Tab-separated table of C-alpha atoms and ligand atoms in Angstrom:
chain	number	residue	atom	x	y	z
A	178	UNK	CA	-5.915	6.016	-27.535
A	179	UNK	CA	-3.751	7.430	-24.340
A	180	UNK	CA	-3.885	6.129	-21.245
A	181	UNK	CA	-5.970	7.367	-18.456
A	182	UNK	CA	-4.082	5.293	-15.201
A	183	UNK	CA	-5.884	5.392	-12.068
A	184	UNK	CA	-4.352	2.244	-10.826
A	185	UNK	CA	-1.977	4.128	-8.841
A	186	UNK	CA	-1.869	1.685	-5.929
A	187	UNK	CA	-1.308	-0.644	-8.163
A	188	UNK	CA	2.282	0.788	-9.390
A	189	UNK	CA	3.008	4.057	-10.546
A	190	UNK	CA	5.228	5.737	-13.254
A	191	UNK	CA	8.790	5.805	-12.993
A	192	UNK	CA	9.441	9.748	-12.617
A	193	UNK	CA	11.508	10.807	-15.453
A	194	UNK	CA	13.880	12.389	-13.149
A	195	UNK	CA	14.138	8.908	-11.461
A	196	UNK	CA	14.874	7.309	-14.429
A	197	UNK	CA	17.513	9.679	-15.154
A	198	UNK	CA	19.431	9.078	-12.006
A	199	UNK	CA	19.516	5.967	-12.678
A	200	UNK	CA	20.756	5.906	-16.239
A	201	UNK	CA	24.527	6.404	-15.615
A	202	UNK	CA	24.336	3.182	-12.932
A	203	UNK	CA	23.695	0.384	-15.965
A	204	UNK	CA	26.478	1.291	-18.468
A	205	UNK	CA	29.068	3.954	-17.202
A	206	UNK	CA	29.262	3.534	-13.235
A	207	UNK	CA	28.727	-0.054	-13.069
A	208	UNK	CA	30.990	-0.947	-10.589
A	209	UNK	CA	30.277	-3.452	-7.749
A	210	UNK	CA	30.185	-0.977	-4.193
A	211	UNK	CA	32.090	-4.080	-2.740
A	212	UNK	CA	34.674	-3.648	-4.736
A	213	UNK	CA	38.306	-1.735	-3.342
A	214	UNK	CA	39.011	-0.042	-5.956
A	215	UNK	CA	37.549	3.553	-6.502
A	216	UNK	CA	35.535	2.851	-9.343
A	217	UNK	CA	33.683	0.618	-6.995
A	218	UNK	CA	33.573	3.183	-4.661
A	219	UNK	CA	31.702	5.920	-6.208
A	220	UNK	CA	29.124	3.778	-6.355
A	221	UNK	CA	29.187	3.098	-2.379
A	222	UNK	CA	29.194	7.010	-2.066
A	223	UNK	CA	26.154	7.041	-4.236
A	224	UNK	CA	24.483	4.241	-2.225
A	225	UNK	CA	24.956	5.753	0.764
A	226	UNK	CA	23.678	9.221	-0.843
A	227	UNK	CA	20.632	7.181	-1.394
A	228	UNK	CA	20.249	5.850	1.990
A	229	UNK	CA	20.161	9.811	3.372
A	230	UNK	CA	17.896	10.721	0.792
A	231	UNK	CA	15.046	7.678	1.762
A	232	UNK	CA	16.163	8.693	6.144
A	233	UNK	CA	15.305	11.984	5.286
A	234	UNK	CA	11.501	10.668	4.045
A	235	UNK	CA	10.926	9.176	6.673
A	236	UNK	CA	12.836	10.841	9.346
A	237	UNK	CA	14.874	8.120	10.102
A	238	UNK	CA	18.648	7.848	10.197
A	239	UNK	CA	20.446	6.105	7.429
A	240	UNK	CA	22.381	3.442	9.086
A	241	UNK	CA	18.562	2.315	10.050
A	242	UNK	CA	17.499	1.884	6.528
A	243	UNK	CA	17.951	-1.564	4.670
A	244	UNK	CA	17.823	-1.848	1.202
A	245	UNK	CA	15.591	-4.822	-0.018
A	246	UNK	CA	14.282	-6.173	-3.787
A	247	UNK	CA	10.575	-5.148	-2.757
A	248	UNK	CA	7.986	-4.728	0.111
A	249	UNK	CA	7.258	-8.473	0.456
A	250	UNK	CA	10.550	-8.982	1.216
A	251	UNK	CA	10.804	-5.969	3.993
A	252	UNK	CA	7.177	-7.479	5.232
A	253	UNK	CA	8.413	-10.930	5.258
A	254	UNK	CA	12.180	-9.788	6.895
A	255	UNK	CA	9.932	-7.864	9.725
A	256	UNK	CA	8.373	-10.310	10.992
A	257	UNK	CA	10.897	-13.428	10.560
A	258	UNK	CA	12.885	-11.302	12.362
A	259	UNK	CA	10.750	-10.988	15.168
A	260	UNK	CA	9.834	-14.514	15.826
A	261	UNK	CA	13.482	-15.802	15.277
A	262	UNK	CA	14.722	-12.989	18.038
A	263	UNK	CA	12.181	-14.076	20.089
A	264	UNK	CA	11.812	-17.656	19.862
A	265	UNK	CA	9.836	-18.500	23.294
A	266	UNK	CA	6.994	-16.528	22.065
A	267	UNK	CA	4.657	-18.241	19.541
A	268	UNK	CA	1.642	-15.611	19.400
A	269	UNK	CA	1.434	-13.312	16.252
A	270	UNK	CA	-1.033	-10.490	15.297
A	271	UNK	CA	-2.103	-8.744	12.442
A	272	UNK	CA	-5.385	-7.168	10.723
A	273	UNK	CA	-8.177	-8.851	8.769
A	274	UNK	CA	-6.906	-6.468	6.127
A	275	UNK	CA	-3.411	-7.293	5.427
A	276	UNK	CA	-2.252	-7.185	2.032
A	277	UNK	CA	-1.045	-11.113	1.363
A	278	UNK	CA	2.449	-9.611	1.407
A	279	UNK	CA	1.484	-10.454	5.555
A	280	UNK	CA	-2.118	-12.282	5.443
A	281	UNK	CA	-0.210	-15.187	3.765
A	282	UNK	CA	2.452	-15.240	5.899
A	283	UNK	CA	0.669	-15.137	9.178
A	284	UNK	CA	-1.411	-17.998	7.377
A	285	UNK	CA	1.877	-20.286	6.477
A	286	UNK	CA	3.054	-19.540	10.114
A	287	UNK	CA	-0.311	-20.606	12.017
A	288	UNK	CA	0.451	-24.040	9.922
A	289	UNK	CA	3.799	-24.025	11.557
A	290	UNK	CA	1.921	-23.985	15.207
A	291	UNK	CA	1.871	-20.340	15.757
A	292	UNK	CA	-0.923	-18.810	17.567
A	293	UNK	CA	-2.350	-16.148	15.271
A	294	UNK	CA	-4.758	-13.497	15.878
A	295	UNK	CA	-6.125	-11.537	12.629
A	296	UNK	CA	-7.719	-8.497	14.436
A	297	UNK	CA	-11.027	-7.543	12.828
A	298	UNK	CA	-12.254	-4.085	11.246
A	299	UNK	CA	-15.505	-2.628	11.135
A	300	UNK	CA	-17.816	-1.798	8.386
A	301	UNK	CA	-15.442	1.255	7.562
A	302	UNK	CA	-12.488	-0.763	7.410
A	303	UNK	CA	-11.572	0.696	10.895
A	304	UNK	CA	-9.514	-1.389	12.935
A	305	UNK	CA	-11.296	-3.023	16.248
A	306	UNK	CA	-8.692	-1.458	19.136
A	307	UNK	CA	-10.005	-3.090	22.256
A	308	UNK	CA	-9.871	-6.227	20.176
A	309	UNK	CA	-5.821	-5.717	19.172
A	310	UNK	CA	-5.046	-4.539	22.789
A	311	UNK	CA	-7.153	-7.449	24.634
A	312	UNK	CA	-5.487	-10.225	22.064
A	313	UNK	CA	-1.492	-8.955	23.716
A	314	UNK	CA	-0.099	-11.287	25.957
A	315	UNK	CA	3.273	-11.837	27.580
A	316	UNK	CA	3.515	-14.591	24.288
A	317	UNK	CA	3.032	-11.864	21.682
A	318	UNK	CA	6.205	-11.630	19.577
A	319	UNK	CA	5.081	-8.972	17.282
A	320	UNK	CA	2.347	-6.992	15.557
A	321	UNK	CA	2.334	-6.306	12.173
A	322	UNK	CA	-0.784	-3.777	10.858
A	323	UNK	CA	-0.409	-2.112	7.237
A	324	UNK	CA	-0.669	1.863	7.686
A	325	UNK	CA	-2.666	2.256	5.218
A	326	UNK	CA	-5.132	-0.183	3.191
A	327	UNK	CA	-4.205	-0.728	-0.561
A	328	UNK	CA	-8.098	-1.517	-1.466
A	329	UNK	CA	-9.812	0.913	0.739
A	330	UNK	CA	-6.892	3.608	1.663
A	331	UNK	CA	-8.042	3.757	5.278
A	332	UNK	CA	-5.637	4.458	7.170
A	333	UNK	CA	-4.618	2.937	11.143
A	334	UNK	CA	-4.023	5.124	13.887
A	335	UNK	CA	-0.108	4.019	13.467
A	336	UNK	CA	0.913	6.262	16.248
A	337	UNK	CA	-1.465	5.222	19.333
A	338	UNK	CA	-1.214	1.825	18.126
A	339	UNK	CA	2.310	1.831	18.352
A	340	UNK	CA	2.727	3.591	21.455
A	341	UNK	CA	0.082	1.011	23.178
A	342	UNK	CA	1.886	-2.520	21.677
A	343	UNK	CA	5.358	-1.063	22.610
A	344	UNK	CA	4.428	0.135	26.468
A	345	UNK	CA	3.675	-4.155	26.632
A	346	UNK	CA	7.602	-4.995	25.253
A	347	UNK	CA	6.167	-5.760	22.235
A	348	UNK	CA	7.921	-5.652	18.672
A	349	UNK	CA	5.930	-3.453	16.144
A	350	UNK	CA	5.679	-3.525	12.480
A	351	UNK	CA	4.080	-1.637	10.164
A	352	UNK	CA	3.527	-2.490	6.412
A	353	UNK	CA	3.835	1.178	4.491
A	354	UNK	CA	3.899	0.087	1.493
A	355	UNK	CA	0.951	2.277	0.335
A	356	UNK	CA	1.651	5.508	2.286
A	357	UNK	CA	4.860	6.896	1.378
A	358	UNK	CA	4.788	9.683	-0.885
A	359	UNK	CA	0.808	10.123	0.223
A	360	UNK	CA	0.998	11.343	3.885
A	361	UNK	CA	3.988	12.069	6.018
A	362	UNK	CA	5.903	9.587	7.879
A	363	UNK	CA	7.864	10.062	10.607
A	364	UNK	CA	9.465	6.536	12.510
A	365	UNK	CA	10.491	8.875	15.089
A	366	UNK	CA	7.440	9.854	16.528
A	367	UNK	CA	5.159	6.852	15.606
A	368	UNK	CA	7.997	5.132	17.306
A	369	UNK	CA	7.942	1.829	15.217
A	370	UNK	CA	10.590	-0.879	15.558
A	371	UNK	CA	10.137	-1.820	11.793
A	372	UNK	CA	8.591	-0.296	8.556
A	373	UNK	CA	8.446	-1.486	5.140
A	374	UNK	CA	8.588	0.746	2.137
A	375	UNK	CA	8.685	-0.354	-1.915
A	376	UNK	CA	9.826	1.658	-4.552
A	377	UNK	CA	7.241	0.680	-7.549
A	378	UNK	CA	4.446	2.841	-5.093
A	379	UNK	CA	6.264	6.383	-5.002
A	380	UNK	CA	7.563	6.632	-8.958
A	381	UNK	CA	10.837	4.322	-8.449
A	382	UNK	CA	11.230	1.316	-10.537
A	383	UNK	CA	9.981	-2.045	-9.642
A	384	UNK	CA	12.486	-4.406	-8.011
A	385	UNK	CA	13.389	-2.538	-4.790
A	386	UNK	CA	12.286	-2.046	-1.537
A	387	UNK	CA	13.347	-0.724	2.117
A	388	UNK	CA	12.852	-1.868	5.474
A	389	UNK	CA	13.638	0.450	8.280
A	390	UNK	CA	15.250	-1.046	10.970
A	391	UNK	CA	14.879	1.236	14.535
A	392	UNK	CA	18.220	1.283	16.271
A	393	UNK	CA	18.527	-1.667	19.085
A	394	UNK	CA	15.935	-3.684	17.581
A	395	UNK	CA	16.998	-7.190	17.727
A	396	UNK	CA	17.114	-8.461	13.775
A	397	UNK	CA	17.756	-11.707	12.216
A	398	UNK	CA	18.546	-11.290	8.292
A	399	UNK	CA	16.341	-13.628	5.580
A	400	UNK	CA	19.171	-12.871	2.679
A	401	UNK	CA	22.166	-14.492	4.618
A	402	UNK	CA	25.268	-13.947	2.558
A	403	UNK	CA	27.885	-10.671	1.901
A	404	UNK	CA	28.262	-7.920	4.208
A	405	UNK	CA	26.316	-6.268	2.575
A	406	UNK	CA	23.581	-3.750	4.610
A	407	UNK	CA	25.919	-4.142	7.603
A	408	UNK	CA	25.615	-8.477	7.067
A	409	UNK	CA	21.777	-7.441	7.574
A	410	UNK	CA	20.622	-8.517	3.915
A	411	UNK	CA	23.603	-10.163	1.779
A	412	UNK	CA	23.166	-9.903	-1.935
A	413	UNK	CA	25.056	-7.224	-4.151
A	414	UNK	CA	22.957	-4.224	-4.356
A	415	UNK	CA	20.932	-3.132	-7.079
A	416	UNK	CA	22.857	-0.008	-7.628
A	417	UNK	CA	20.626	1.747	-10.171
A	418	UNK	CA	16.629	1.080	-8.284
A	419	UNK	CA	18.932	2.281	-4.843
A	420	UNK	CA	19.668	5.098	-6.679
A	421	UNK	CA	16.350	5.968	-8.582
A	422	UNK	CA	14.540	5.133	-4.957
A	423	UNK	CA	17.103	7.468	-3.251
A	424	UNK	CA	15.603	10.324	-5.739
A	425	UNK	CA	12.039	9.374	-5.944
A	426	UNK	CA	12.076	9.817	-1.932
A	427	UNK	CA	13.803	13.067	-2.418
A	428	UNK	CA	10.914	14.124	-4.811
A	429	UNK	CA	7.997	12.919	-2.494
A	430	UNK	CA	9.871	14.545	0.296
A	431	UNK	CA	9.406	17.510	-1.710
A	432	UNK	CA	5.981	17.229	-3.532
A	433	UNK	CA	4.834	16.268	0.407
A	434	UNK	CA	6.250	19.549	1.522
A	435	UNK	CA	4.974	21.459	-1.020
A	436	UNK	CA	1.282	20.422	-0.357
A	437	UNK	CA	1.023	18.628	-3.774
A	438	UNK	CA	-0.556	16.194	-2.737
A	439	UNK	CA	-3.452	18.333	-1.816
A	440	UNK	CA	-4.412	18.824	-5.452
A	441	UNK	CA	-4.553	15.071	-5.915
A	442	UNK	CA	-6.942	15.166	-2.671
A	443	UNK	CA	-9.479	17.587	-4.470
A	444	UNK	CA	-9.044	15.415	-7.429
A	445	UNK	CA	-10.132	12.254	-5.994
A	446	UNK	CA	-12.551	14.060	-4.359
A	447	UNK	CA	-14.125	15.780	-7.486
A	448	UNK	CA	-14.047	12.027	-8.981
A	449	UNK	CA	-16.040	10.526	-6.262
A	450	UNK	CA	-18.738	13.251	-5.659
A	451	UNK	CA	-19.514	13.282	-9.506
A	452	UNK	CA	-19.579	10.172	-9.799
A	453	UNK	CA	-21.791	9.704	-6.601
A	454	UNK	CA	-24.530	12.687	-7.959
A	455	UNK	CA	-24.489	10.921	-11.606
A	456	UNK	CA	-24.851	6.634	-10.734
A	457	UNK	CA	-27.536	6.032	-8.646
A	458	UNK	CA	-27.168	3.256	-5.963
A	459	UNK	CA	-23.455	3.903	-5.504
A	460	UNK	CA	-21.161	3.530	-2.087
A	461	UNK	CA	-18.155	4.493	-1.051
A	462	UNK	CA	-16.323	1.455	0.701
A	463	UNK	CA	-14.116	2.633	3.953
A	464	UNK	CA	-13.693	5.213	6.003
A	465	UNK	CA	-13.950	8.753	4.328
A	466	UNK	CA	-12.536	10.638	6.949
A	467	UNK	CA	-9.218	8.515	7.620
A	468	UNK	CA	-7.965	8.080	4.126
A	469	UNK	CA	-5.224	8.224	1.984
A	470	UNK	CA	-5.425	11.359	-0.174
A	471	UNK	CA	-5.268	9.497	-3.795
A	472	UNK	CA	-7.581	6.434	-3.250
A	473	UNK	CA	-11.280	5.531	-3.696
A	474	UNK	CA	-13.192	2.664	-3.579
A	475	UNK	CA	-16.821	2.953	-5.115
A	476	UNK	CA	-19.165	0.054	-5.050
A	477	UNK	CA	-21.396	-0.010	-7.556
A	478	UNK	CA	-24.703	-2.239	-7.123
A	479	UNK	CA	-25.953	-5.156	-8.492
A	480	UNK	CA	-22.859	-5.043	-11.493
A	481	UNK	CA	-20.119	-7.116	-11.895
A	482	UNK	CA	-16.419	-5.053	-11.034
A	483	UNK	CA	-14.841	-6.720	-14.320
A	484	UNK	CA	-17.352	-5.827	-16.269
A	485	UNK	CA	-16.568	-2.853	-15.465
A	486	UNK	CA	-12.942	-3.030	-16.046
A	487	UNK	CA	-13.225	-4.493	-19.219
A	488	UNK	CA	-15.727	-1.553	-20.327
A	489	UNK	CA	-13.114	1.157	-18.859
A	490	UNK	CA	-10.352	-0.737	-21.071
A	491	UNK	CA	-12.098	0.227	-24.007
A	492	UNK	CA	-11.625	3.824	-23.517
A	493	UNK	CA	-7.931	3.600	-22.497
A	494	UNK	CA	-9.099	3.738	-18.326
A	495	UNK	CA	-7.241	1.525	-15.766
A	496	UNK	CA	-8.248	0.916	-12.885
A	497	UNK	CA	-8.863	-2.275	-10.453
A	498	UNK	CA	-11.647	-4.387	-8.860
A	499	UNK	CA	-12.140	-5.429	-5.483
A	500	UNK	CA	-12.662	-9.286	-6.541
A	501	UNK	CA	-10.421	-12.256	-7.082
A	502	UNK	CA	-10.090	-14.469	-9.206
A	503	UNK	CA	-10.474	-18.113	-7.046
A	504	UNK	CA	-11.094	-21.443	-8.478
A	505	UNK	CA	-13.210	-19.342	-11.480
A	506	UNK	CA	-15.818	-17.921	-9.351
A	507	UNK	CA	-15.170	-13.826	-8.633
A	508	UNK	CA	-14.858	-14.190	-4.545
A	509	UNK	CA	-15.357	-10.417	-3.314
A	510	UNK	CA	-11.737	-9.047	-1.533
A	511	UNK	CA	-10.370	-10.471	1.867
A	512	UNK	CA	-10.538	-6.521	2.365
A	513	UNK	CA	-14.438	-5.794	1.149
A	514	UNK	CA	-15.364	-9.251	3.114
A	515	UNK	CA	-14.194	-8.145	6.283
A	516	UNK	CA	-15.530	-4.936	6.177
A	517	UNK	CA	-18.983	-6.485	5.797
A	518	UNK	CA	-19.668	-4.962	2.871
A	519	UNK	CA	-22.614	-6.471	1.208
A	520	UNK	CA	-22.177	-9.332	-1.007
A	521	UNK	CA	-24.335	-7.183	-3.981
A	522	UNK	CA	-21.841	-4.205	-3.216
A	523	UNK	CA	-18.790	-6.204	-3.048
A	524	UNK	CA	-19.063	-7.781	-6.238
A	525	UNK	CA	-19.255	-4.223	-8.162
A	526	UNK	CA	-16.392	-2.296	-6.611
A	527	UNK	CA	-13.890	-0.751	-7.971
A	528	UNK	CA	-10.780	1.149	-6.821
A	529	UNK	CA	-9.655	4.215	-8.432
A	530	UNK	CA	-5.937	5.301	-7.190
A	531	UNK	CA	-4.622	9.022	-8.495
A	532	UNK	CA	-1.416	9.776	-8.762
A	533	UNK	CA	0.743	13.557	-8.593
A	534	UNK	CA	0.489	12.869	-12.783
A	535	UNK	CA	-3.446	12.326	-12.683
A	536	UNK	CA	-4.729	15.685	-14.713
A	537	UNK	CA	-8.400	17.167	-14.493
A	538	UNK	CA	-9.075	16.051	-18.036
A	539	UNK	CA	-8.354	12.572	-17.549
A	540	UNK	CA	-10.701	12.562	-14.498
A	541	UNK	CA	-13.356	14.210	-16.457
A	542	UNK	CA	-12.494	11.310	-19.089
A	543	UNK	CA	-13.866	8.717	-16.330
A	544	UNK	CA	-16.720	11.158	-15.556
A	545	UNK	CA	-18.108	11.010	-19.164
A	546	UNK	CA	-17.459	7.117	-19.588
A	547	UNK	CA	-18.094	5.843	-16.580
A	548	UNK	CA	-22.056	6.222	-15.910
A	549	UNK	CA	-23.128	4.949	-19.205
A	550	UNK	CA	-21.234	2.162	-18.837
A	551	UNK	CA	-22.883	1.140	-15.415
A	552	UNK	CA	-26.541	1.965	-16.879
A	553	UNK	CA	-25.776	-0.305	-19.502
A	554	UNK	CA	-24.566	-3.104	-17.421
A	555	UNK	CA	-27.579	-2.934	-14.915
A	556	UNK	CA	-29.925	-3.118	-17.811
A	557	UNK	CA	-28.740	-6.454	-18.684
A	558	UNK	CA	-28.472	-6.990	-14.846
A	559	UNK	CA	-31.235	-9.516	-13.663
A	560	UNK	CA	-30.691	-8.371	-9.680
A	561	UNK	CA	-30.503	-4.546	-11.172
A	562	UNK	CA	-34.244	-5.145	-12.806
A	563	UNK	CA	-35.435	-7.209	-8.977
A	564	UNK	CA	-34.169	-4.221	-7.294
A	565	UNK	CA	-36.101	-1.673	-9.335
A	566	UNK	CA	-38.980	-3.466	-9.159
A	567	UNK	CA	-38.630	-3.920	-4.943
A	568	UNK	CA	-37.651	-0.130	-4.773
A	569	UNK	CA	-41.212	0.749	-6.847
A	570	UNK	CA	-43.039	-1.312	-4.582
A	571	UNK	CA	-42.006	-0.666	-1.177
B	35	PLP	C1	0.055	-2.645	1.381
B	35	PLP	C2	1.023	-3.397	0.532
B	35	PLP	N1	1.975	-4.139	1.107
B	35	PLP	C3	2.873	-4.829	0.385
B	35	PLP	C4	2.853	-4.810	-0.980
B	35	PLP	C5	3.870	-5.598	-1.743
B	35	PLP	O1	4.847	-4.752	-2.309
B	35	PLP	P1	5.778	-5.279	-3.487
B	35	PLP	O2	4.948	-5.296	-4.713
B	35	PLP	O3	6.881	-4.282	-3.585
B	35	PLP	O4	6.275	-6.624	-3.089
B	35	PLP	C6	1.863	-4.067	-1.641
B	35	PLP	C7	1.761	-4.068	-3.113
B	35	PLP	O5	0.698	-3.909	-3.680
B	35	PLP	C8	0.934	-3.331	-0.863
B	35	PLP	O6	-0.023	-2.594	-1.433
């Protein structure tokens, strides 16, 4: 049975032209960039080829891009950095929303004795502005808010929110993880002092990451060791996912360009109208107007979300839930908890995430497996059968 993968946000497909960039970079130009010789510095060349190539993405230049091993890492850099160049200040803020990339760390620092403030979001999944703005202080050592949301794909107002922390001297980061590729980025008009990117998101291989560093930010590395990065993250590279992320950013440069990504818009958007006119009792979680263009969360009533999975699996369909695993109960998301998104809702939701590969047929796949599936789960659904009978009598 083939694979119909609609966990995009999840990872994505190596491109094939990725993967063939890389190729030559395991067995025949293996060299160590270090190294003095030339064969070593090819390689360098080709690093630094890739280091344009991911600037040009995000309109950036390249001595301001820092190669990582993935977007925890840049996350986790970011913000170390921050507090460590600023030591007297011992507030911290982020979202509700974070992916634990940040949540966790902002929860392992507030142990330490930092003053945290997790800014809350509203039943859209839209972040509460007066509340960021009124937590600032002259203690604030950084903000760190995700662009975009890898549950919901709502996406933050990146460039007022930037402008407003920065006119208060204050260091902002922004986790990006989940919008390269999608929407355009450009550091130099959102004016952030840090961004983090991974290459598993945009059709690179798994294993590598960036973290864009603005010029005259003060920075404190977390991999001390070579000189590698400009001393700025020691390690030797890893020469072949530098140079498959250096192409895959070319590519998205170019699919952005190209409107491409408009096709996996009406896609998504085909998937979640049908699916709305054909399951009854269905809602879309998030913000439908500020959203990535691949990503859709769909809560499904009085169902359980791996149920659901488990019934897609059978016909070859991946996608995720909104629920996690804890202590072997199914807690709703961090994400679908703040949002307020009823505890009935929460438990059935489900995020589909399209890709530039999705096709028409595979969506129309979903569309003919998909309803049945929840109409056969709701009739063995005890709440389901209360909730008919409350809708008949009211
Ligand atoms: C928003 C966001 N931030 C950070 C990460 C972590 O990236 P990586 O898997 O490269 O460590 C993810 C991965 O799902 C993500 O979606």
């Amino acid at each position: 049975m083939p694979v119909t993968y609609l966990d995009n946000n999840a990872t994505t497909q190596v491109d094939p032209q990725v993967l063939e960039a890389m190729l030559p970079y395991f067995s025949e130009y293996y060299g160590n960039p270090s190294s003095m010789h030339a064969f070593g510095g090819g390689v360098a060349a080709r690093i630094q080829h890739a280091r344009e190539q991911v600037a040009e993405l995000i309109g950036a230049s390249p001595d301001e891009v820092i190669f990582t091993s993935c977007g925890t890492e840049s996350d986790g850099t970011a913000i170390r950095a921050a507090i460590e160049s600023y030591p007297a200040k011992r507030h911290i803020v982020t979202s509700r929303v974070e992916h634990p990339a940040v949540k966790n760390l902002f929860e392992t620092l507030s142990k330490k004795g930092y003053r945290t403030t997790f800014v809350p979001v509203d039943h859209e999944g839209r972040l509460d502005l007066d509340y960021l703005y009124d937590s600032l202080t002259d203690d604030t050592a950084v903000v760190s808010l995700m662009w975009a949301n890898n549950e919901t794909g709502v996406i933050f107002p990146i460039e007022e929110i930037s402008r407003s922390v920065k006119e208060r001297g204050i260091v902002f980061h922004t986790d990006a993880v989940q919008t390269a590729g999608k929407i355009p980025i450009d550091v130099g008009r959102t004016g952030v002092d840090m961004l983090s990117l991974s290459g598993h998101k945009f059709h690179a291989p798994k294993g590598i990451g960036v973290l864009y560093l603005r010029k005259g930010t003060r920075f404190s590395p977390f991999m001390i060791g070579g000189h590698q990065e400009k001393g700025r993250r020691g390690g030797t590279e890893n020469t072949a996912a530098i140079i498959g992320l250096g192409k895959a950013a070319e590519l998205a440069r170019r699919h952005l360009a190209a409107g491409s990504y408009r096709c996996v818009d009406e896609l998504r958007d085909h998937l979640e109208r049908e699916i709305l006119k054909r399951v009854p009792r269905t809602l879309v979680n998030g913000d439908r107007t500020q959203r990535l263009p691949n990503t859709t969360s769909l809560a499904f009533e009085f169902v359980e979300g791996e149920s659901i999975l488990l019934m897609l699996n059978e016909h070859g369909i991946c996608a995720s839930s909104g629920s996690a695993c804890t202590s072997g109960s199914l807690e709703p998301s961090h994400v679908l908890r703040a949002m307020g998104v009823p505890f009935t809702a929460a438990h059935g939701s489900i995020r589909f995430s399209l890709s530039r590969y999705t096709t028409r047929s595979e969506i129309d796949w979903v569309l003919e497996k998909l309803p049945p599936i929840i109409a056969r789960l709701r009739e063995m659904s005890p709440f389901w059968k209360g909730a008919e009978v409350a809708a008949q009598s009211a």
